[in-house]
Every structure is written in C-alpha cells, then in structure tokens.
PDB file of C-alpha atoms in Angstrom:
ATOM      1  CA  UNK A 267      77.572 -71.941 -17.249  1.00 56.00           C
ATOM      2  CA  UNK A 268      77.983 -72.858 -20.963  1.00 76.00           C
ATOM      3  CA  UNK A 269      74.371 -72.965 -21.770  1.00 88.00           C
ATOM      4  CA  UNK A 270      73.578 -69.785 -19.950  1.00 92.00           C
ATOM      5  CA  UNK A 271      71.255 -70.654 -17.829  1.00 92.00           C
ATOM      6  CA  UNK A 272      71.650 -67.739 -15.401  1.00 92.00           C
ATOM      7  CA  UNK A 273      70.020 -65.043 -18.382  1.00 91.00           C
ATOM      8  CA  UNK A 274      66.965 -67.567 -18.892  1.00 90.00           C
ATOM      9  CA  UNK A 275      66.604 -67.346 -14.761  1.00 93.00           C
ATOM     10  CA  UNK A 276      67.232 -63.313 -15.153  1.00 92.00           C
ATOM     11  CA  UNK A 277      64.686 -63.307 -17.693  1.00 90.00           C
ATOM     12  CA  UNK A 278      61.785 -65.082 -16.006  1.00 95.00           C
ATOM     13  CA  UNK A 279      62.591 -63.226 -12.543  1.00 93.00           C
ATOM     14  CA  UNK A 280      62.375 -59.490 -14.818  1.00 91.00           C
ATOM     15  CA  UNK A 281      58.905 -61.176 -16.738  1.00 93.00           C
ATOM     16  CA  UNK A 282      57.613 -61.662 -13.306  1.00 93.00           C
ATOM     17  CA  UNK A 283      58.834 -58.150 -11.913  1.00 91.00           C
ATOM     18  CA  UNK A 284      57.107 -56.308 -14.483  1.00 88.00           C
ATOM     19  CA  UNK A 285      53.812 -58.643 -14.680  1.00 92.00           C
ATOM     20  CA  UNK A 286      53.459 -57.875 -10.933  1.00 94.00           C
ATOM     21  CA  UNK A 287      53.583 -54.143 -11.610  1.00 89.00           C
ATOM     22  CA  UNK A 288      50.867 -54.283 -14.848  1.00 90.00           C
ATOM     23  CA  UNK A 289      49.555 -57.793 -14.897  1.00 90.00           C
ATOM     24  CA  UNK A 290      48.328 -56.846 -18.609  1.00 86.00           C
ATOM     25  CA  UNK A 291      51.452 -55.417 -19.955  1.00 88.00           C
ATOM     26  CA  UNK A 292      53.137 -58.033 -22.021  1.00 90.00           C
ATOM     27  CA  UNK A 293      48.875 -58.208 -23.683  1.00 87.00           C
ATOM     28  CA  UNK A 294      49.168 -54.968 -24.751  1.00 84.00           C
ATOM     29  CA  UNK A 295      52.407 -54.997 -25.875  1.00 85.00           C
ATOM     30  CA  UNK A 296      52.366 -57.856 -28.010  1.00 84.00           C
ATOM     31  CA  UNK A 297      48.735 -56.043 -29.785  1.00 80.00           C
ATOM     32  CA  UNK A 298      50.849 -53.244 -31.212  1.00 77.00           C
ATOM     33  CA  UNK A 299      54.110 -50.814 -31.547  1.00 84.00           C
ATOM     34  CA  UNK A 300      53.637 -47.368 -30.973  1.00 88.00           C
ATOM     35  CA  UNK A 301      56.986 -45.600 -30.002  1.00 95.00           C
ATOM     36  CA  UNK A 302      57.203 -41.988 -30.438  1.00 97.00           C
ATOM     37  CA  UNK A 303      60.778 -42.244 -30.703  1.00 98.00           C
ATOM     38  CA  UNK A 304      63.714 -43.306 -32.693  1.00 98.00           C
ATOM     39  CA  UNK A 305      67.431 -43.786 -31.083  1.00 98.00           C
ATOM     40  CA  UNK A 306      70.348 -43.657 -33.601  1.00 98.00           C
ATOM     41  CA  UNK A 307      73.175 -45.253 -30.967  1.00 98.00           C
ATOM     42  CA  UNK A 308      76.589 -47.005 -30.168  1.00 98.00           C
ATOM     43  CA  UNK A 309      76.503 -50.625 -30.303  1.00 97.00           C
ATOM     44  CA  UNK A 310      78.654 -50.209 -26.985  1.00 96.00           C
ATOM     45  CA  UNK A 311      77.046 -52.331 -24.088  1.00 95.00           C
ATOM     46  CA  UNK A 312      76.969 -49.986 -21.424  1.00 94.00           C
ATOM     47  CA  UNK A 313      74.799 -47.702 -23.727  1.00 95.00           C
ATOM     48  CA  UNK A 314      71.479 -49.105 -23.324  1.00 93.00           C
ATOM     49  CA  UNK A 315      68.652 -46.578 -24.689  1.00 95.00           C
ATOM     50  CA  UNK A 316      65.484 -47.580 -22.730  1.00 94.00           C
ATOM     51  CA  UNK A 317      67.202 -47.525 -19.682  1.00 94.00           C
ATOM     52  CA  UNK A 318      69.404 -44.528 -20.180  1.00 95.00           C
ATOM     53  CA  UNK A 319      66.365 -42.600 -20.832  1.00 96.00           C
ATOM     54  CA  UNK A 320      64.085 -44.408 -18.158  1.00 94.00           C
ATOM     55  CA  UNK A 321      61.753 -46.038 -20.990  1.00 92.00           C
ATOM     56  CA  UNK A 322      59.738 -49.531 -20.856  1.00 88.00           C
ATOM     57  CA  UNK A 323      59.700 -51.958 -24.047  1.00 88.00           C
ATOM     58  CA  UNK A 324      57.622 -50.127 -26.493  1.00 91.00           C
ATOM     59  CA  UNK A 325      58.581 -46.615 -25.700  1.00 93.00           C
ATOM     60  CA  UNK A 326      61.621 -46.331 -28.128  1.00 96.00           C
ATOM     61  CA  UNK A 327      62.542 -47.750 -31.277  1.00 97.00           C
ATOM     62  CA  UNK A 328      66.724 -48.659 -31.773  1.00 98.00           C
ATOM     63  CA  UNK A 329      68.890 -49.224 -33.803  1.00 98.00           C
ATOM     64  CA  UNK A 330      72.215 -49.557 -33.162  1.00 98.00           C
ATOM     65  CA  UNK A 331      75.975 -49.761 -34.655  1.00 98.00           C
ATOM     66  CA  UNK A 332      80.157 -48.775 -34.191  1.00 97.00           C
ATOM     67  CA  UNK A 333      80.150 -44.560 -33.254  1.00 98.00           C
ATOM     68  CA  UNK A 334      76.029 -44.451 -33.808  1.00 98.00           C
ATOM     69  CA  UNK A 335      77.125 -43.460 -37.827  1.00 98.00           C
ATOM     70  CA  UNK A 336      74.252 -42.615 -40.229  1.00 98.00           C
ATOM     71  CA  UNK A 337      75.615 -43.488 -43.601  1.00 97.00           C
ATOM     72  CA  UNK A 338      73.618 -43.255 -46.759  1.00 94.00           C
ATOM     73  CA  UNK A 339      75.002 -46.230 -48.507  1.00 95.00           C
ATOM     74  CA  UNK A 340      74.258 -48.150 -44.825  1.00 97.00           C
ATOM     75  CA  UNK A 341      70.644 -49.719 -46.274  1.00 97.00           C
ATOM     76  CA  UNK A 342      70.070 -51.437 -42.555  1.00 98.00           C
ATOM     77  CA  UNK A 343      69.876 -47.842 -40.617  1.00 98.00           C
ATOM     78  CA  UNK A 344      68.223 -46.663 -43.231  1.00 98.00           C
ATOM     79  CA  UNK A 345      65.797 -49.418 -43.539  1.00 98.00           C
ATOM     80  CA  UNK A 346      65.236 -48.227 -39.620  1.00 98.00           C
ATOM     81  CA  UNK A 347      64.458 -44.943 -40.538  1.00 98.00           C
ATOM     82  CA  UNK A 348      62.225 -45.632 -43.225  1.00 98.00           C
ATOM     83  CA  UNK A 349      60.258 -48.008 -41.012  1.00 98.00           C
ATOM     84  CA  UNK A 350      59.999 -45.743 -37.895  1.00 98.00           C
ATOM     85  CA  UNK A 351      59.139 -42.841 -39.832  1.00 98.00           C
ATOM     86  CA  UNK A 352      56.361 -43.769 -42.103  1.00 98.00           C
ATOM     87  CA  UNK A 353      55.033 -46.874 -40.271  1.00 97.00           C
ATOM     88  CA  UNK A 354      55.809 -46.077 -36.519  1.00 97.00           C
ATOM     89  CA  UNK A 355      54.996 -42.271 -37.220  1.00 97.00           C
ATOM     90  CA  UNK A 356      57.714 -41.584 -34.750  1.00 98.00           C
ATOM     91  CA  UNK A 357      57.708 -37.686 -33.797  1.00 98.00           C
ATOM     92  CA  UNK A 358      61.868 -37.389 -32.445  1.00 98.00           C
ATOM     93  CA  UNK A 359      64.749 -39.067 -33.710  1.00 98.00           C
ATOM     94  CA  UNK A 360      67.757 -38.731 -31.317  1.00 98.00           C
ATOM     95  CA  UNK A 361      71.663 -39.648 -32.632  1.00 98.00           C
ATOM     96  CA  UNK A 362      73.005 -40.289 -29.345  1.00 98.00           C
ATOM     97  CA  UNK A 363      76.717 -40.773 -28.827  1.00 98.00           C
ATOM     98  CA  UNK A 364      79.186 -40.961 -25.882  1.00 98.00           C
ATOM     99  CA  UNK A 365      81.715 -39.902 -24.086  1.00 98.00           C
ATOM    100  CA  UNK A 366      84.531 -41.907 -24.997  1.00 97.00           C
ATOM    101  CA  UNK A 367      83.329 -43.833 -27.709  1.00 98.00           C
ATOM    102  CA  UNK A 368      86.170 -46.426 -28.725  1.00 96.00           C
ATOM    103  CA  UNK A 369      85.448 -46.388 -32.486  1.00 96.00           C
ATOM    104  CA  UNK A 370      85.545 -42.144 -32.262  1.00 97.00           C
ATOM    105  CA  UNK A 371      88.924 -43.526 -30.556  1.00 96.00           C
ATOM    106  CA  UNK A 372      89.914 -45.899 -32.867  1.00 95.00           C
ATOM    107  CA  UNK A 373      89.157 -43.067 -35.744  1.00 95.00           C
ATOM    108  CA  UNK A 374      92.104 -40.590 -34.214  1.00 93.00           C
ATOM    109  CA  UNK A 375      94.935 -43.338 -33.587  1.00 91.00           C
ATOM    110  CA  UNK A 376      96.359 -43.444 -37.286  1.00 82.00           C
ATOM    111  CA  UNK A 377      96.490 -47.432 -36.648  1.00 84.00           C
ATOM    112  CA  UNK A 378      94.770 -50.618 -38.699  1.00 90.00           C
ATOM    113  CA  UNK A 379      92.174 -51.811 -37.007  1.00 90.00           C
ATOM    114  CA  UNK A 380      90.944 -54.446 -38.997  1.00 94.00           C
ATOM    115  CA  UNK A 381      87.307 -53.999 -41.093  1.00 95.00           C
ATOM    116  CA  UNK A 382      85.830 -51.604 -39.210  1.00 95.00           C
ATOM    117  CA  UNK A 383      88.215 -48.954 -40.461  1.00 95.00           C
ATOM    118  CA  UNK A 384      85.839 -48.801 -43.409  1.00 95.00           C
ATOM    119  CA  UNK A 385      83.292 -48.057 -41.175  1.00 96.00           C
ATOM    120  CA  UNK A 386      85.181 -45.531 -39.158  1.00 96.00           C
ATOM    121  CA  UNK A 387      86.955 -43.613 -42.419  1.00 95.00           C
ATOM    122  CA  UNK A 388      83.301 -41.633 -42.000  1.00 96.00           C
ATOM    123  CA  UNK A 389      84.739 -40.239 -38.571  1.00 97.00           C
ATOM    124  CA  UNK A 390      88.260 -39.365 -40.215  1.00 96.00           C
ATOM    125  CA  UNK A 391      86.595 -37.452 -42.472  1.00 96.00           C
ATOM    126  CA  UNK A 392      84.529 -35.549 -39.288  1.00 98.00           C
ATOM    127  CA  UNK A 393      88.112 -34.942 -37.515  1.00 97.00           C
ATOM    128  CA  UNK A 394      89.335 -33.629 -41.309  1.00 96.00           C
ATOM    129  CA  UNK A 395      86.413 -31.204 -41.240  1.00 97.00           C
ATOM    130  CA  UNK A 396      87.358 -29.521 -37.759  1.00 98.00           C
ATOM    131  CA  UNK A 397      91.304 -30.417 -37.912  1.00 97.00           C
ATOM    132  CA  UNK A 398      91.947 -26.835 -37.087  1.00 96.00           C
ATOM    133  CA  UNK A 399      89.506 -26.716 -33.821  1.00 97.00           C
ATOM    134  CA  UNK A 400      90.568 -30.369 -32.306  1.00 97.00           C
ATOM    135  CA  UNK A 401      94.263 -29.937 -32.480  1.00 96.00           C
ATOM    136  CA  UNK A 402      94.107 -26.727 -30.593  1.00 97.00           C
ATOM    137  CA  UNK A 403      93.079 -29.074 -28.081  1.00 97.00           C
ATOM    138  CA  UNK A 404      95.848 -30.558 -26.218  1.00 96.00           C
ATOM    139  CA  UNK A 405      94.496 -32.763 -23.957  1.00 97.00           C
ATOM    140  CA  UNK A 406      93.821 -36.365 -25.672  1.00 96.00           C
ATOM    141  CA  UNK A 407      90.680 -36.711 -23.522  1.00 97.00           C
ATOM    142  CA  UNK A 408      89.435 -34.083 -24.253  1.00 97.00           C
ATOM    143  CA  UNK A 409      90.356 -33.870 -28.087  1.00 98.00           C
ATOM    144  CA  UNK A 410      88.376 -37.319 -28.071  1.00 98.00           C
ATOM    145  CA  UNK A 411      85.326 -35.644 -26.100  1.00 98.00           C
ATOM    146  CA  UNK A 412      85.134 -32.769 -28.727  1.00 98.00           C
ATOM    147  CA  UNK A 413      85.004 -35.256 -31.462  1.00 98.00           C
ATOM    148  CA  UNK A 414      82.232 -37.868 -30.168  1.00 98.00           C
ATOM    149  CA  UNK A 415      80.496 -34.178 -30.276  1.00 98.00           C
ATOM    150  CA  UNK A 416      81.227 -33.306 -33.734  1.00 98.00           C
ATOM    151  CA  UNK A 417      80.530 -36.767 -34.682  1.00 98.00           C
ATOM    152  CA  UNK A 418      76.998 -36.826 -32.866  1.00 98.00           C
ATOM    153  CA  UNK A 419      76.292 -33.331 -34.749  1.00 98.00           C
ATOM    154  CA  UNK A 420      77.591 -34.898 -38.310  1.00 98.00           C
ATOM    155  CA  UNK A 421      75.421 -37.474 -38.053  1.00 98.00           C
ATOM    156  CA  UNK A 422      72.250 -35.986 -37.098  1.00 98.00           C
ATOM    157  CA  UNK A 423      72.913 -33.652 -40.230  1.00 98.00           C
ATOM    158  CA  UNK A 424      73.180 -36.731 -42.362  1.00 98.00           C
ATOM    159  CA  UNK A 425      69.522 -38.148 -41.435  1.00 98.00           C
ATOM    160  CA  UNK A 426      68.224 -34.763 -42.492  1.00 98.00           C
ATOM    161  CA  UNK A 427      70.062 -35.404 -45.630  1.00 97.00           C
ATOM    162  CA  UNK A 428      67.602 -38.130 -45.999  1.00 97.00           C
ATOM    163  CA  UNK A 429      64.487 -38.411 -48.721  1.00 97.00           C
ATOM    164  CA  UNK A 430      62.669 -40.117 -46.128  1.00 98.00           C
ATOM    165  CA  UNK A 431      62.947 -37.349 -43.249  1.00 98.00           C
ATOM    166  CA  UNK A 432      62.473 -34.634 -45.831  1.00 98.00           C
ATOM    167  CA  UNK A 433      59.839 -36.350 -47.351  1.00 97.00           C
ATOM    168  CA  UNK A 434      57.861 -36.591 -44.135  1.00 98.00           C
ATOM    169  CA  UNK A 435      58.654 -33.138 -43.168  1.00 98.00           C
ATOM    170  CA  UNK A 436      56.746 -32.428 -47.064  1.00 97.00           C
ATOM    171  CA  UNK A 437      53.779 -34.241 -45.693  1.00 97.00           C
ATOM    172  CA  UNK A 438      53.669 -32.180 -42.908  1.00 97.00           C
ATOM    173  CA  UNK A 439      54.399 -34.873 -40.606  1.00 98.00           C
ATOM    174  CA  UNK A 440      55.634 -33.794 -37.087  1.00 97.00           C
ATOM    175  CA  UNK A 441      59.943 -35.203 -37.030  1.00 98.00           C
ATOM    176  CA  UNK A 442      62.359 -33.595 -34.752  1.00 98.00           C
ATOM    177  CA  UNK A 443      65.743 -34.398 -34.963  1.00 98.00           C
ATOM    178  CA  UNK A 444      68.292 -34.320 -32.291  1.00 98.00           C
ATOM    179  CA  UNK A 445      71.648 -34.730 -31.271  1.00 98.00           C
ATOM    180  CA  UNK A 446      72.824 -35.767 -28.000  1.00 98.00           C
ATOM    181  CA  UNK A 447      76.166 -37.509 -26.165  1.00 98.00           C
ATOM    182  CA  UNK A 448      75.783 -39.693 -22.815  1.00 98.00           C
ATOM    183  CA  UNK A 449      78.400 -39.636 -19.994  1.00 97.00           C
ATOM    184  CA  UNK A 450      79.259 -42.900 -18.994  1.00 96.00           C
ATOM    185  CA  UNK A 451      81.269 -41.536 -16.093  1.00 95.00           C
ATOM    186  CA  UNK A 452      78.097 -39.959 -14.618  1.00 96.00           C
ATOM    187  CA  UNK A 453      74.831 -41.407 -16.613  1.00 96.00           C
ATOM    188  CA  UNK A 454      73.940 -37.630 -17.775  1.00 97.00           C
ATOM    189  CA  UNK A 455      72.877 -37.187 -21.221  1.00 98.00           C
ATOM    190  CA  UNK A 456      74.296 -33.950 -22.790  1.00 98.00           C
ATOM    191  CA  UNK A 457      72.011 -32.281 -25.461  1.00 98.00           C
ATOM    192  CA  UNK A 458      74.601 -30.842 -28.036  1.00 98.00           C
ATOM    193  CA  UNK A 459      72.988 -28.631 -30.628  1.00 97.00           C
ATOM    194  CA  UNK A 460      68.794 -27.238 -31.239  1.00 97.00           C
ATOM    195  CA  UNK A 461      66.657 -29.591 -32.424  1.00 98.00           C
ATOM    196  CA  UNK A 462      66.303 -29.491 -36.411  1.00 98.00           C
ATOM    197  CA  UNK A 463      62.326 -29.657 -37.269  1.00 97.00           C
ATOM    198  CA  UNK A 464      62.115 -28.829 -40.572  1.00 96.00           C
ATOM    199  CA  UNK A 465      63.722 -28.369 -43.916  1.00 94.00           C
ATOM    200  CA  UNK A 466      64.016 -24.516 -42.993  1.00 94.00           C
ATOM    201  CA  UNK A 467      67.017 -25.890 -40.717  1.00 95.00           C
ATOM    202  CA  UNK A 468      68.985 -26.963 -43.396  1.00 94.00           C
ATOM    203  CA  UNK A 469      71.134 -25.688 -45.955  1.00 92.00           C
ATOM    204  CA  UNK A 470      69.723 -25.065 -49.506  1.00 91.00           C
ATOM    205  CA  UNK A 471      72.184 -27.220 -50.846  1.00 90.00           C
ATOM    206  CA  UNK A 472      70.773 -30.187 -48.968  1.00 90.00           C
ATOM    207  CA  UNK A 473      66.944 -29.584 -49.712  1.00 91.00           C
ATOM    208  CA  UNK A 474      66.313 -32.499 -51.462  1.00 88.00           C
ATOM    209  CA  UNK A 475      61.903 -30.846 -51.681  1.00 78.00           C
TER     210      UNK A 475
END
C-alpha cells in the first residue's frame, strides 16, 4: 500500500482500544502534559520508551537520536532538557542505551560511514577514554556490550554537565539522573551506575554553582 493505509486502520483500531478502556482519556490528555520523566534514547526502532517501560502517552517525555548522545553543542536535546526540566518539572531523567547499538558499532569499525561519523567521533572519544579496559576484551560482542555501557555512563555525566540540570538542582528542584542499557535479545532493562541527584555527585571541576 503506497498511501499507507494499513497505519491509519492501526491507528483508529488502537484509538478505539484505549477509549474502551478510559472513555475520557484522550480529554484529559489533550488538557495538559505532566510527565515525571525524561528519556534520553536511540533513535533505533525497536527501542520504543513508553512501551519498554510499560507507560501510556503522557507518562514520559522523549527525545531521541544515533547512540542516545548528549552533546552540548546539540541545541535540539538540549532544547529537550530545558523544556522538560523547567516547564514539565520532570523529577528523573534516564539516558537509556542498548545492547548492540549500531552507531556504538559503527564508532569501533575504523570505517567512513558517511555524516554521521561527526556524530559518532563523541563515542571514539568514549572508547579512547577506556582503550585500556575494552581491548582486554576479546570477544567483539562483548567489547561492543562494554562500550554501549560506557557510552550510556558518558552521557548521563554530560547532562549533569548542564546549566540547566545544575541550575535546577540550585533551586532545589527534585532531578535524578540515570543511566540505563536495554536488551533487545530479552526486553530487560539493565540499570548501569547510582543515580546522580545532586551536584554533590559530581566532580568539582564540573560544578558549574
């Protein structure tokens, strides 16, 4: 079907599953935004954070890219942040990677990829960071594994690099970070470090108040 009729039919037949479980759902939903959390993940489609997580529309705030990066010159995640921080209050922000993950891949082949190697030289540098603990690894898979870790970690430390977390954590505002990586072989989310709720967590040199 070139018009894609099929997803319109998909659509109506999941509008109608969810109006017969809460006729006044959509009513609600459409009067406000209140999600307590924020998910930092992989673009990659069989990654899908409300479901993952067992969440309705309205539960979780997203945003989305190649290898779940947080990059400070990247003003569209951190547009995201901004908003669910000090307008959606959120209380947890989770960087969640996988297992797997082909730009974490793409970052360890030493091969042209095409644009997105700008995007992925921020996961070369992760690998350069722990080059002595991944290539004690011998196993490819599992080299990979270790790094979609390190990567997940990396990144949650760079939104509490961030003016705007910091900032809220001045107000006293209640922000928990955290890092986790999601098995696609088994649908288990693995929580990879502690959570990170303050600026107490971090190192003086990154203490931005």
């Amino acid at each position: 079907m070139s018009n894609l009729e099929h997803l319109f039919a998909q659509n109506a037949e999941w509008a109608e599953k969810i109006k017969a479980e809460d006729p006044e759902f959509f009513e609600k939903l459409s009067k406000q935004q209140t999600p307590e959390y924020l998910w930092i993940g992989c673009s990659d489609s069989r990654v899908p954070a409300n479901q993952i997580v067992g969440l309705m529309p309205g539960d979780i705030f997203v945003h989305r890219n190649v290898a779940n990066l947080v990059v400070h010159t990247d003003l569209n995640c951190l547009s995201v942040m901004q908003f669910a921080v000090e307008v959606l209050k959120v209380k947890h922000i989770m960087v969640t990677g996988h297992y797997g993950c082909g730009g974490v891949k793409a970052s360890m082949d030493n091969q042209q990829v095409g644009i997105v190697d700008y995007w992925i030289r921020n996961i070369r540098d992760v690998y350069y960071n722990h080059q002595q603990e991944l290539e004690t690894i011998s196993d490819e898979e599992e080299r990979l594994a270790r790094l979609c870790e390190l990567n997940v970690m990396q990144q949650v430390a760079n939104v509490s690099h961030t003016n705007i977390v910091q900032n809220a954590w001045a107000r006293g505002q209640e922000l928990t970070l955290h890092g986790w990586c999601y098995s696609i072989q088994d649908g288990i989310i693995r929580n990879l470090m502690e959570p990170i709720t303050g600026a107490s967590d971090l190192s003086e040199r990154y203490r931005l108040v």
